[in-house]
XYZ file of C-alpha atoms in Angstrom:
599
model
C 3.385 -53.351 90.466
C 5.417 -50.437 89.428
C 9.417 -50.662 89.242
C 11.628 -47.654 88.448
C 15.315 -48.629 87.062
C 17.456 -46.268 87.483
C 21.655 -46.106 86.768
C 23.569 -43.016 87.171
C 25.682 -41.134 90.247
C 25.894 -37.925 91.009
C 29.739 -37.522 92.055
C 31.053 -40.491 89.914
C 33.051 -38.002 87.679
C 34.226 -36.220 89.907
C 35.957 -38.452 91.976
C 37.374 -40.125 88.897
C 38.607 -36.630 88.133
C 39.627 -35.770 91.464
C 41.526 -39.657 92.361
C 42.194 -41.118 89.388
C 42.917 -38.085 86.901
C 40.453 -38.992 84.570
C 39.882 -35.895 82.365
C 37.002 -34.629 79.799
C 34.759 -37.148 78.824
C 36.885 -39.857 80.381
C 35.865 -38.948 83.805
C 32.155 -40.440 82.942
C 33.690 -43.738 81.724
C 34.469 -45.442 85.053
C 30.884 -46.501 86.914
C 27.786 -45.385 85.986
C 28.156 -44.287 82.042
C 25.150 -44.670 80.242
C 23.444 -43.017 82.752
C 19.698 -43.872 82.349
C 15.899 -44.495 83.733
C 13.193 -47.040 82.820
C 9.970 -47.941 84.158
C 7.945 -50.834 84.629
C 4.535 -51.411 85.046
C 2.882 -55.064 85.763
C 5.926 -56.422 83.588
C 5.089 -53.963 80.671
C 8.260 -51.884 79.892
C 6.378 -48.462 79.416
C 9.563 -46.141 79.064
C 13.133 -45.766 79.167
C 15.628 -43.209 78.166
C 19.553 -42.271 78.390
C 20.621 -39.622 80.040
C 22.647 -38.198 77.492
C 20.105 -37.628 75.008
C 18.267 -35.131 77.739
C 21.239 -33.518 79.272
C 23.090 -33.482 75.771
C 26.571 -34.919 77.378
C 27.327 -37.788 75.523
C 27.390 -41.263 77.580
C 27.233 -39.200 81.028
C 27.520 -40.477 84.252
C 25.237 -38.272 86.064
C 22.482 -39.272 88.255
C 19.830 -39.359 85.475
C 17.503 -37.009 87.069
C 16.177 -35.616 83.530
C 15.267 -39.640 82.625
C 13.762 -40.290 86.388
C 11.001 -37.267 85.662
C 10.572 -38.035 82.093
C 9.897 -41.576 82.297
C 7.526 -41.023 85.246
C 5.677 -38.014 83.645
C 5.213 -40.203 80.645
C 2.933 -42.890 82.176
C 2.016 -40.311 84.815
C 3.400 -41.892 87.897
C 4.441 -40.383 91.101
C 7.116 -40.998 93.339
C 4.789 -42.127 95.935
C 2.929 -44.799 93.352
C 6.470 -46.580 92.736
C 6.341 -49.954 94.230
C 10.051 -50.829 93.812
C 13.162 -48.422 92.944
C 15.896 -50.994 91.142
C 19.783 -50.231 90.965
C 21.703 -52.181 88.618
C 24.774 -52.001 91.015
C 25.333 -54.085 94.297
C 28.302 -52.797 96.238
C 27.751 -54.473 99.648
C 30.011 -55.257 102.697
C 30.631 -58.435 100.577
C 32.328 -56.681 97.671
C 34.162 -53.648 99.643
C 35.800 -56.486 102.242
C 36.898 -58.129 99.145
C 38.361 -54.965 97.686
C 40.143 -54.674 100.707
C 41.275 -58.121 100.640
C 42.656 -57.474 96.991
C 44.405 -54.805 98.166
C 46.315 -56.311 100.813
C 47.266 -58.941 98.414
C 48.975 -56.389 95.715
C 52.844 -56.041 95.806
C 52.773 -52.527 96.594
C 54.785 -50.455 99.292
C 52.640 -49.499 102.822
C 51.683 -45.663 101.645
C 50.939 -46.501 98.067
C 48.143 -49.271 99.620
C 47.185 -46.536 102.122
C 47.033 -44.135 99.417
C 44.772 -46.493 97.382
C 42.605 -47.321 100.573
C 41.721 -43.807 100.508
C 40.626 -43.901 97.142
C 38.626 -46.902 97.390
C 36.833 -45.828 100.845
C 36.371 -42.649 98.787
C 34.400 -44.097 95.852
C 32.147 -46.788 98.663
C 31.246 -43.753 100.758
C 30.334 -40.896 98.058
C 29.684 -42.993 95.004
C 28.994 -46.773 95.231
C 27.674 -47.572 98.647
C 24.290 -48.207 99.150
C 23.854 -45.793 101.434
C 25.602 -43.115 99.573
C 23.124 -44.171 96.122
C 19.983 -43.723 98.649
C 21.392 -40.085 99.922
C 22.052 -39.306 95.863
C 18.403 -40.184 94.894
C 16.917 -38.542 97.684
C 18.880 -35.374 97.135
C 18.612 -35.599 93.347
C 14.973 -36.286 93.446
C 13.440 -34.470 96.291
C 11.953 -38.076 97.292
C 13.413 -40.471 100.143
C 12.119 -43.719 99.296
C 11.863 -46.831 102.209
C 14.700 -48.494 102.014
C 13.215 -51.752 101.396
C 11.469 -50.791 98.267
C 14.873 -50.538 96.783
C 16.922 -53.443 95.317
C 20.400 -53.342 94.588
C 21.057 -55.640 91.885
C 24.557 -56.993 90.834
C 25.477 -55.472 87.626
C 26.210 -58.684 85.443
C 22.543 -59.849 86.729
C 20.716 -56.752 85.297
C 22.499 -57.321 81.954
C 21.485 -60.882 82.162
C 17.890 -60.198 82.692
C 17.962 -57.364 79.949
C 19.110 -59.856 77.322
C 16.588 -62.727 78.882
C 13.587 -60.192 78.845
C 14.021 -58.719 75.409
C 14.367 -62.605 73.925
C 11.142 -62.950 75.615
C 11.805 -64.730 78.499
C 12.481 -67.749 77.569
C 14.942 -70.574 79.230
C 18.296 -69.570 77.975
C 22.436 -70.053 78.508
C 24.046 -66.511 78.730
C 27.610 -64.748 78.503
C 27.850 -61.537 80.100
C 31.434 -59.692 79.424
C 32.039 -55.764 80.065
C 34.786 -53.875 81.740
C 33.956 -54.851 84.906
C 30.720 -55.071 87.314
C 31.327 -55.146 91.007
C 33.831 -57.915 91.283
C 33.855 -59.555 87.984
C 34.471 -58.591 84.395
C 32.762 -62.043 83.088
C 30.316 -64.412 83.927
C 28.259 -67.063 82.288
C 25.077 -69.102 83.605
C 21.839 -70.089 82.180
C 18.335 -69.091 83.271
C 15.494 -71.625 84.028
C 11.984 -70.309 84.775
C 13.405 -67.276 85.468
C 15.624 -68.174 87.982
C 19.516 -67.424 87.135
C 22.024 -70.221 87.722
C 25.982 -68.941 87.496
C 28.572 -71.563 86.539
C 31.265 -70.070 89.268
C 34.094 -71.814 87.842
C 33.913 -69.559 84.566
C 33.736 -66.374 86.374
C 36.658 -63.886 85.222
C 37.892 -61.342 87.682
C 37.653 -57.539 86.844
C 41.898 -57.610 86.545
C 41.607 -59.903 83.945
C 38.699 -58.002 81.996
C 38.977 -58.502 78.177
C 36.944 -55.659 77.863
C 39.307 -53.441 79.662
C 42.056 -55.175 77.485
C 40.105 -53.775 74.308
C 39.949 -50.484 75.817
C 43.952 -50.614 76.791
C 44.407 -51.145 73.128
C 41.723 -48.767 72.040
C 43.836 -46.070 74.103
C 47.156 -47.614 72.688
C 45.956 -46.669 69.149
C 44.779 -42.754 70.052
C 41.553 -43.343 70.593
C 39.237 -42.650 73.558
C 38.966 -45.822 75.880
C 35.611 -47.122 76.985
C 33.843 -45.146 73.887
C 36.252 -45.569 70.975
C 36.177 -49.671 70.611
C 34.162 -49.555 67.660
C 36.749 -47.489 65.921
C 39.307 -50.502 66.458
C 36.713 -52.912 64.802
C 36.328 -50.683 61.784
C 39.969 -50.506 61.349
C 40.265 -54.262 62.069
C 39.239 -54.859 58.087
C 42.028 -53.053 56.794
C 44.337 -55.260 58.041
C 45.464 -58.573 59.182
C 46.512 -60.078 62.177
C 50.216 -61.917 62.701
C 50.154 -65.119 62.877
C 50.738 -66.458 65.661
C 49.028 -63.443 67.694
C 50.906 -61.984 69.715
C 47.801 -60.933 72.032
C 47.174 -64.835 72.287
C 50.976 -65.774 73.096
C 51.732 -63.384 75.317
C 49.268 -61.321 77.124
C 45.895 -63.469 76.945
C 46.037 -66.853 78.676
C 42.854 -69.712 77.987
C 42.587 -71.713 81.110
C 41.258 -75.160 81.036
C 37.847 -74.045 83.190
C 36.744 -72.196 80.076
C 37.948 -69.024 82.137
C 41.169 -66.768 80.676
C 43.806 -64.758 82.547
C 45.941 -61.722 81.763
C 49.904 -61.809 82.022
C 49.395 -58.792 84.313
C 46.594 -57.020 85.905
C 44.573 -53.942 85.136
C 45.631 -51.039 87.351
C 43.091 -47.926 87.372
C 46.124 -45.838 88.548
C 48.196 -46.728 85.755
C 45.605 -46.849 82.334
C 48.829 -47.309 79.997
C 50.398 -49.903 82.085
C 49.972 -53.052 78.979
C 51.395 -50.321 76.347
C 55.312 -51.467 76.944
C 53.688 -55.001 76.300
C 51.906 -53.957 73.250
C 55.107 -52.201 71.953
C 57.205 -55.252 72.601
C 55.173 -57.752 70.825
C 53.948 -55.034 67.665
C 56.587 -52.583 67.917
C 56.807 -48.970 68.717
C 53.624 -47.341 67.851
C 53.123 -45.756 64.606
C 50.300 -43.513 63.313
C 49.835 -45.756 60.019
C 46.934 -47.622 59.061
C 49.174 -49.982 58.372
C 50.442 -50.383 61.921
C 46.984 -49.634 63.571
C 44.855 -51.938 61.477
C 47.457 -54.506 62.113
C 46.678 -54.155 65.811
C 43.333 -54.078 65.686
C 43.201 -57.076 63.511
C 44.976 -58.970 66.081
C 42.547 -57.528 69.186
C 39.495 -58.587 67.112
C 40.837 -62.489 66.691
C 42.046 -62.552 69.897
C 38.755 -61.437 71.080
C 37.037 -64.361 68.903
C 39.269 -66.375 70.633
C 38.660 -65.813 74.371
C 34.904 -65.622 73.768
C 34.888 -68.620 71.835
C 36.893 -70.171 74.437
C 34.066 -69.115 76.779
C 31.157 -70.555 74.759
C 32.847 -73.974 74.472
C 33.207 -74.505 78.079
C 29.518 -73.312 78.719
C 28.252 -75.971 75.757
C 29.701 -78.648 78.315
C 27.509 -77.455 81.455
C 23.942 -76.058 79.448
C 21.799 -78.263 76.623
C 19.741 -74.996 76.304
C 19.793 -74.201 72.422
C 19.768 -70.190 72.695
C 22.307 -68.302 73.967
C 22.183 -64.466 75.118
C 25.285 -62.087 74.841
C 25.093 -59.210 77.199
C 27.690 -56.538 78.318
C 29.575 -53.770 76.411
C 31.952 -56.454 74.799
C 28.666 -57.811 72.788
C 28.619 -54.561 71.344
C 31.867 -55.739 69.066
C 28.777 -56.984 66.275
C 32.164 -58.050 64.036
C 32.814 -60.840 66.887
C 28.898 -62.022 67.284
C 28.269 -63.214 63.731
C 31.092 -65.916 63.808
C 31.196 -66.631 67.699
C 27.386 -67.940 66.776
C 28.481 -69.631 63.725
C 31.449 -71.674 65.468
C 29.034 -72.561 68.606
C 26.438 -75.420 68.580
C 23.609 -72.818 69.744
C 20.892 -72.682 67.179
C 20.540 -69.239 67.947
C 22.186 -65.945 70.056
C 20.291 -62.716 70.856
C 22.499 -59.576 71.449
C 20.146 -56.599 72.911
C 19.319 -53.189 71.902
C 20.641 -52.710 75.547
C 23.502 -54.902 75.634
C 25.756 -52.197 76.965
C 25.193 -49.906 80.284
C 22.434 -48.167 78.002
C 20.243 -51.483 78.891
C 20.994 -52.310 82.518
C 18.285 -49.985 84.094
C 16.019 -51.932 82.094
C 17.212 -55.070 83.140
C 17.681 -54.255 86.982
C 13.750 -52.780 86.934
C 12.983 -56.728 85.325
C 14.843 -58.499 88.199
C 13.395 -56.668 90.905
C 9.843 -57.130 89.243
C 10.215 -61.288 88.679
C 12.036 -61.846 92.335
C 9.673 -59.814 94.680
C 6.791 -62.086 96.362
C 4.026 -60.012 95.217
C 4.895 -61.105 91.401
C 4.716 -64.354 91.897
C 2.572 -66.658 89.649
C 2.066 -63.363 87.646
C 5.208 -62.888 85.525
C 4.895 -63.257 82.027
C 6.772 -62.595 78.952
C 6.035 -59.353 77.383
C 3.425 -59.458 73.811
C 6.237 -57.541 72.084
C 9.349 -55.880 72.623
C 10.252 -52.664 70.862
C 13.455 -50.652 71.005
C 11.475 -47.012 70.671
C 10.968 -45.889 74.291
C 11.988 -42.923 74.491
C 10.282 -39.379 73.814
C 8.036 -38.508 71.387
C 6.861 -35.107 69.599
C 3.425 -34.361 68.244
C 2.942 -32.490 65.183
C 2.094 -29.650 67.322
C 5.147 -29.537 68.870
C 7.141 -29.713 65.926
C 5.404 -27.115 64.324
C 6.173 -24.914 67.466
C 9.585 -25.873 66.951
C 10.170 -24.871 63.632
C 8.318 -21.650 64.123
C 11.491 -20.702 66.401
C 13.661 -21.223 63.889
C 11.876 -18.820 61.092
C 13.891 -17.211 58.608
C 16.466 -19.953 58.903
C 14.183 -23.147 57.861
C 11.392 -23.329 55.703
C 8.745 -26.656 55.798
C 5.884 -28.461 54.193
C 3.905 -30.620 56.043
C 2.967 -33.978 54.513
C 0.239 -36.820 54.581
C 2.052 -40.108 55.717
C 1.509 -41.382 51.933
C 3.401 -38.165 51.095
C 6.401 -38.569 53.261
C 7.020 -42.070 51.726
C 6.886 -40.736 48.185
C 8.863 -37.457 48.814
C 11.417 -38.819 50.567
C 12.307 -41.814 48.458
C 12.299 -39.933 45.527
C 14.620 -37.292 47.230
C 17.051 -40.018 47.915
C 17.342 -41.611 44.476
C 20.160 -38.438 44.435
C 22.832 -38.169 46.178
C 21.740 -36.493 49.399
C 21.464 -36.508 52.937
C 18.688 -36.828 54.767
C 17.748 -36.545 58.233
C 14.610 -38.606 59.242
C 12.993 -37.905 62.950
C 9.998 -39.963 63.807
C 8.059 -41.428 66.563
C 9.510 -42.364 69.738
C 13.310 -42.104 69.976
C 14.946 -45.507 70.015
C 17.300 -46.630 73.454
C 20.576 -47.855 73.216
C 23.843 -46.908 71.492
C 22.546 -47.559 67.564
C 20.590 -45.222 65.747
C 17.706 -47.528 64.797
C 15.478 -45.468 62.157
C 13.524 -42.785 64.404
C 16.477 -40.783 64.857
C 18.766 -41.286 61.569
C 20.327 -39.862 58.932
C 19.628 -41.382 55.177
C 21.295 -41.794 52.468
C 21.552 -43.742 49.016
C 24.326 -46.471 49.223
C 24.434 -46.676 45.111
C 26.851 -43.929 44.915
C 30.597 -44.729 45.022
C 31.868 -41.598 47.058
C 28.649 -41.257 49.462
C 30.217 -42.350 52.440
C 32.879 -39.586 51.947
C 30.208 -37.332 51.349
C 28.752 -37.864 54.427
C 31.723 -37.993 56.476
C 32.832 -34.482 55.092
C 29.660 -32.686 55.013
C 27.781 -34.312 58.465
C 29.778 -36.993 60.461
C 32.960 -35.573 60.334
C 34.595 -39.017 61.228
C 37.378 -41.277 60.244
C 37.120 -42.463 56.471
C 38.029 -46.001 57.568
C 34.566 -46.329 59.519
C 32.080 -47.962 57.510
C 28.099 -47.215 57.329
C 25.452 -49.292 58.380
C 22.455 -50.207 55.392
C 18.450 -50.874 56.292
C 17.435 -53.698 54.471
C 13.798 -55.527 54.339
C 14.257 -58.619 56.864
C 12.398 -60.027 53.276
C 14.818 -59.173 51.613
C 17.868 -59.701 54.039
C 18.928 -63.289 52.709
C 19.029 -62.107 49.063
C 21.607 -59.618 49.882
C 23.540 -60.753 52.870
C 25.083 -64.165 53.427
C 23.153 -64.558 56.696
C 24.222 -67.892 58.009
C 22.132 -68.896 61.245
C 20.602 -65.371 62.436
C 17.799 -64.236 59.562
C 17.124 -61.214 61.004
C 19.194 -58.405 62.908
C 16.961 -55.600 63.930
C 19.187 -54.030 65.926
C 22.762 -53.592 64.381
C 24.092 -56.429 66.421
C 25.616 -58.744 63.550
C 27.899 -58.095 60.897
C 27.458 -60.377 57.319
C 29.061 -60.571 54.342
C 27.369 -59.079 51.322
C 26.831 -61.246 48.128
C 29.348 -60.250 45.718
C 26.338 -59.578 43.207
C 25.098 -56.521 45.483
C 28.763 -55.206 46.139
C 28.189 -52.672 43.758
C 24.643 -51.824 44.295
C 25.114 -50.673 47.856
C 28.954 -49.834 47.720
C 28.393 -47.296 49.976
C 27.202 -49.116 52.767
C 30.124 -52.411 52.045
C 33.034 -52.143 54.751
C 36.788 -52.672 53.375
C 36.451 -56.361 54.116
C 33.203 -57.110 52.297
C 30.759 -57.032 55.096
C 27.885 -54.762 56.504
C 26.345 -54.270 59.915
C 22.692 -54.722 59.184
C 19.280 -53.287 60.112
C 16.857 -55.468 59.442
C 12.931 -53.742 59.251
C 9.638 -54.900 59.294
C 6.338 -53.590 58.638
C 5.287 -54.399 62.380
C 8.294 -52.620 64.117
C 8.714 -49.598 61.864
C 5.819 -49.323 59.291
C 6.586 -46.283 57.672
C 10.558 -46.607 57.260
C 10.101 -50.250 55.747
C 7.790 -48.583 53.463
C 9.951 -46.103 52.466
C 12.482 -48.142 51.697
C 10.049 -50.333 49.575
C 9.307 -47.212 47.488
C 13.044 -46.455 47.083
C 13.990 -49.790 46.151
C 10.900 -49.730 43.508
C 12.603 -46.400 41.629
C 16.304 -47.332 42.140
C 16.571 -51.009 42.008
C 18.716 -50.842 45.048
C 17.214 -52.679 48.237
C 19.395 -50.978 50.986
C 19.456 -47.203 52.443
C 22.310 -46.136 54.593
C 20.972 -45.258 58.413
C 23.836 -43.699 60.500
C 23.059 -41.875 63.520
C 21.408 -38.453 63.688
C 24.232 -36.387 65.176
C 27.781 -35.297 64.534
C 30.833 -36.643 66.041
C 31.051 -36.700 69.729
C 27.554 -35.120 70.271
C 24.607 -37.460 71.404
C 22.005 -38.505 69.032
C 19.213 -35.897 68.377
C 15.967 -36.550 71.041
C 13.871 -33.170 70.709
C 12.724 -31.526 67.328
C 15.085 -28.683 68.222
C 18.286 -31.126 68.328
C 17.396 -32.223 65.097
C 16.889 -28.309 63.529
C 20.474 -27.376 65.237
C 21.953 -30.460 64.154
C 20.422 -29.738 60.609
C 21.750 -26.359 60.567
C 25.071 -26.895 61.523
C 25.922 -29.410 58.823
C 25.223 -29.944 55.658
C 22.486 -32.184 55.858
C 20.094 -31.535 52.574
C 16.684 -32.104 54.005
C 15.310 -32.886 57.235
C 11.980 -34.914 57.840
C 10.499 -33.792 60.902
C 7.657 -36.170 61.922
C 5.442 -35.401 58.690
C 7.291 -31.896 58.281
C 9.741 -31.946 55.174
C 12.077 -28.794 56.435
C 15.092 -27.097 54.250
C 17.208 -24.816 54.700
C 16.704 -20.831 53.851
C 18.755 -19.575 50.898
C 21.281 -17.280 52.014
C 20.803 -13.878 50.064
C 24.001 -12.513 48.790
């Protein structure tokens, strides 16, 4: 069975710009952001890619035409071969009627209600409605699928299925939390024998979204909501939450059922509606590290309290030992480690596709598992990898390099030479762009489209920021570490590995100076653990680097500049290399340097 997963809407950005005054990149942050496509063949995930990597528009919400074409071409599949098309949204008549009822209950003047009714209608007619989605698919691909072959998967069930698939399809409890889905912003439940059960008494409405509250805090602090929440996470390490915490005292109410509510509803018409409350309880906004870090620390403490509250109630309803945490909120890795440690769960999985980058995958798996034709044939994949995107052979790489003749020069190396040469280069204070194999999926660079550096230098973070990333100095860089060495360097607790950078761990005192460039101000690091099975060459490179230096980690940050998508193709990598002060570029087996400028 062949299943195509597809997330993205051609007119989402246009409608949010016209009717909700969204500007710039925020046009893409309403619904459909992190657009992409996936392809599942008989339960095996053979390809997945985010549209931003191909159209070069960060977090695009556009219909993923490039992604759809690439996953099909990669597998040699035609549209006529597809058995099912899975969409990770289900805005059906029930959802539409619920939206109308909710609007009717709002304390608004009749004319205001009519205005909002028009906007809801525009969204359903042009973007979210099932007929609109089918028409969009046909218009962009030139292929009109049979209606019965299209499966509309509720958004949060797509998230849950993503986590379940990547965790080996074993029985598990789950917590899903994000900005919003069709009607809700957070759900909990369990998956047994592939069947999802939601615990209805813990569902949290979209109006009470903790994800949207965190985004409102992000906007209040001067960052871009639905994009820069990780900056709030990084800034929290510089501050201390007030006691009592104003968010927990005045804005968020924890209910006995395991739900929570907010003191006022989110309002798409007024995205700054919470800011008077923030200033009432934290004082007028100040563009200072002290003020911003205090609010950030309070926001992190609030998030942990809320998600802990949800888990305490979930623990009373399930005896399953494993927890899946998915949705955009699960990308807050600073929250994830204490959330697991303070729970009774033995382990917690947060996938590399926890955000909406993964829902095209989850929707495809959901459609496959629940199709009658798959009955008795469903089994877990033998292995799961994040390296699901485009790959370029050495011939394609050389062709690209020739296009930059006069600007770059290169040497082709064997695999062993790559390990030796790059490891030796990294003993110095240099920055290396690292490009190999299939591109990783999800928001993190996981060693196939990465920038590497030596963390032992005290100023290496500033060097990377100044010469390449051009980002805020308070943001930390993540270390690579061999899984076999992780417990020696970090205080791991229940988690014994973190291959996808979804957990943060304290660095042991004796290693803080050795890897100081990868240690945050609070003494923690968001690590990526490496194994020979998943990343053989990168693991060998790190092992060689450690033998030369005694340093057990390398800095790994995404191969891009601030505001740009991670590089995908060789030309993207060379352009980023030439546009920054990266010292060396490892492009496949080609070690690339810049041609020195003559006076």
